Amino acid sequence: MSYLQKTDPELNRIIELEKKRQRETINLIASENYTSKAVLEALGSFLTDKYAEGYPHHRHYGGCENVDEIETLALERLKKLYKADHANVQPHAGAQANMAAYFALLDYGDTVMGMKLAHGGHMTHGDQITFSGRSYHFIHYGVSKETERIDYDEVERLALEHKPKLIVAGASAYPRIIDFERFRSIADKVGAKLMVDMAHIAGLIAVGLHPTPVPYSDVVTSTTHKTLRGPRSAFILCRKELAHEIDHGVFPEMQGGPLVHAIAAKAECFYEALQPSFYDYQKAVLDNALILAMELQRDGLRLVSGGTDNHLILVDLTRTGVTGMDAQEALERVGIVVNRNSIPFDTQSTWTTGGIRLGTPAATTRGLRQTEMKQIAGWILKVINHVGDKIVETQVREEVRHLCGRFPVPSID
Ligand code: DSN
């Protein structure tokens, strides 16, 4: 019997329901994954009880000698993983990492360039609904209508016109390789700094299956829970000349005490990412995304940019007459969990959306490979072509449940 079951059956009941949901559904949310039991052990530990404002060997609290070692271990492993000069493992999450980087590099009101949210960028890259859009003067670039890939000529034209202090590269719904070298050369032409938010592709970069932004960037931010498969958290890398500004931007400017349990879980995540088997995992993530994309396309779905180079696929549902919202809900009814997503030049609202985003990191961790990807593509097509058909949905739900039963969830089972 678990402690929670004894002390708080009400909360325990809900957690058990979530456990069942995770077991019985296929997770195709591109930004999610399943951590290892070792990561969970560190994350769910008494380390959460320790205050450690400051940095290793320079804290505002006593009793930090072990925490110092944990944070130093995380920093050393992270620098080795990405061949970076300097690292900071304290940001609680991706938005906080980006906020700290902006604090380090910018003054309020400065001009910055970032990718449009509607074309695959991230909210914290200058969208008005976040602090970033309200605090800085963001100019947005996007993808070209013809290729649906980043229009680097437009990025250059906008940079020459607006002379930003910072250019932000990186995306949360962009299925293609990003040319960081080109971004660097554009930044150099206008004397801007370059920041890359590699949150989605951090795992692929760690093993060399996506070009690294590190040599080309002044600052790199990332979450740790997507392709990198660690705890829900974040980090920042930077050139050594910016080390002081970045550390100060994180603490004390952006946040107070670090989450020591999360830093320990990140240390374990970086250890796992340094092992040779992590390459095999990332390769399988890419192979799975490719086969899923090919199958969906072969059977008539249009994919934004015509396919994928990474772990995610953006499906344009316009021709099907089904909205992103309809598709997400229908797929959820059969146990396939995805998120609706705007597509570039979308005619639907950002709430309804004209597309869905699919990703393979979690399903790959669970052990699903090409045979299962083909099955999943078939189910997705069937459900989208028969939205609301109870007979079809019941049949697919049963098949999905059967498949899930064969693949335990590593962090649960
Ligand atoms: N919200 C995340 C995603 O789903 O891509 C990005 O931070």
CSV table of N, CA and C and ligand atoms in Angstrom, one decimal, residues 29-32 94-95 121-124 171-173 197 199-200 223 225-226 232 312 339 341 357, ligand 1:
chain,number,residue,atom,x,y,z
A,29,ILE,N,2.1,13.1,-28.1
A,29,ILE,CA,2.3,14.5,-27.8
A,29,ILE,C,3.8,14.7,-28.0
A,30,ALA,N,4.2,15.6,-28.9
A,30,ALA,CA,5.6,15.7,-29.3
A,30,ALA,C,6.5,16.2,-28.2
A,31,SER,N,5.9,16.9,-27.2
A,31,SER,CA,6.8,17.5,-26.2
A,31,SER,C,6.8,16.6,-24.9
A,32,GLU,N,6.2,15.4,-24.9
A,32,GLU,CA,6.2,14.6,-23.7
A,32,GLU,C,7.0,13.4,-23.9
A,94,GLY,N,11.1,25.7,-19.2
A,94,GLY,CA,11.6,26.4,-20.4
A,94,GLY,C,11.3,27.9,-20.4
A,95,ALA,N,10.1,28.3,-20.0
A,95,ALA,CA,9.8,29.7,-20.1
A,95,ALA,C,10.7,30.5,-19.1
A,121,GLY,N,6.6,28.8,-33.9
A,121,GLY,CA,7.5,29.3,-32.8
A,121,GLY,C,6.9,29.0,-31.4
A,122,HIS,N,7.5,29.6,-30.4
A,122,HIS,CA,7.0,29.4,-29.0
A,122,HIS,C,6.5,30.7,-28.4
A,123,MET,N,5.5,30.5,-27.5
A,123,MET,CA,4.9,31.7,-26.9
A,123,MET,C,5.9,32.7,-26.3
A,124,THR,N,7.0,32.1,-25.7
A,124,THR,CA,8.0,33.0,-25.1
A,124,THR,C,9.0,33.6,-26.0
A,171,ALA,N,11.9,26.3,-32.2
A,171,ALA,CA,10.5,26.2,-32.4
A,171,ALA,C,9.9,25.1,-31.6
A,172,SER,N,8.5,25.2,-31.6
A,172,SER,CA,7.9,24.0,-30.9
A,172,SER,C,7.0,23.2,-31.8
A,173,ALA,N,6.8,23.7,-33.1
A,173,ALA,CA,6.1,22.9,-34.0
A,173,ALA,C,6.7,23.1,-35.4
A,197,ASP,N,16.6,28.3,-28.8
A,197,ASP,CA,15.8,27.5,-27.8
A,197,ASP,C,15.7,26.1,-28.5
A,199,ALA,N,14.6,23.3,-27.1
A,199,ALA,CA,13.9,22.4,-26.2
A,199,ALA,C,13.4,21.1,-26.9
A,200,HIS,N,12.8,21.3,-28.1
A,200,HIS,CA,12.2,20.1,-28.7
A,200,HIS,C,13.2,19.1,-29.2
A,223,THR,N,14.5,22.8,-22.5
A,223,THR,CA,13.8,22.0,-21.4
A,223,THR,C,14.5,20.6,-21.4
A,225,HIS,N,12.6,17.7,-20.7
A,225,HIS,CA,11.6,16.6,-20.6
A,225,HIS,C,11.0,16.1,-22.0
A,226,LYS,N,11.6,16.7,-23.0
A,226,LYS,CA,11.0,16.3,-24.3
A,226,LYS,C,11.8,15.2,-24.9
A,232,ARG,N,10.7,17.2,-15.8
A,232,ARG,CA,10.1,18.5,-16.3
A,232,ARG,C,10.9,19.6,-15.8
A,312,LEU,N,8.9,15.2,-34.9
A,312,LEU,CA,7.5,15.6,-35.0
A,312,LEU,C,6.9,15.8,-36.4
A,339,ASN,N,-2.0,16.6,-29.7
A,339,ASN,CA,-2.5,18.0,-29.5
A,339,ASN,C,-2.8,18.7,-30.8
A,341,ASN,N,-3.0,21.8,-33.3
A,341,ASN,CA,-2.0,22.8,-33.5
A,341,ASN,C,-2.3,23.6,-34.7
A,357,ARG,N,-0.5,18.1,-34.2
A,357,ARG,CA,0.9,17.8,-34.1
A,357,ARG,C,1.1,16.4,-33.5
B,1,DSN,N1,4.4,23.6,-24.6
B,1,DSN,C1,5.5,22.9,-25.2
B,1,DSN,C2,5.1,22.1,-26.4
B,1,DSN,O1,4.1,21.4,-26.3
B,1,DSN,O2,5.7,22.2,-27.4
B,1,DSN,C3,6.6,23.9,-25.6
B,1,DSN,O3,7.1,24.5,-24.4
